[in-house]
Amino acid sequence: AAAATAPQEIRRSSRARKPAAETTSWWEAGNSVQVWHKEDGGNWFRAVVLNIRPGGRPGLLHPALEVLVSYEGGKSEDDEWVALSSCRVKPPGRDFYESTS
């Protein structure tokens, strides 16, 4: 019979991500973001965060917040509140910085 082995201790890596509340937040007012919108068959649009408020559900990497976004080149009546938990808003990705011309 094989000898039973003791389970190894699980250690948290010193490089593990900190909870969102302890890190710089990409969703703070003034930051650029990308927002998914159903217009034209659905696409990611450039936007800026104007304000934040409690709302939505907390996630692993974000608190329960909604962000007021203003679309780049859009009108103020297009501004909308989007919950971080909706997966419709994200920090800028590589495609955000590519030329739009």
Coordinates of C-alpha atoms in Angstrom, one line a residue, residues 34 44 46 90 92-100:
Q34 CA -14.3 51.1 -23.4
W44 CA -16.7 48.6 -28.1
R46 CA -14.3 54.9 -26.5
K90 CA -13.6 47.8 -19.3
P92 CA -8.8 50.5 -22.4
G93 CA -7.3 47.6 -24.3
R94 CA -4.6 47.6 -27.0
D95 CA -7.3 48.3 -29.7
F96 CA -8.3 51.4 -27.8
Y97 CA -4.9 53.0 -28.7
E98 CA -5.0 52.0 -32.4
S99 CA -5.7 54.7 -34.9
T100 CA -9.4 55.3 -35.7

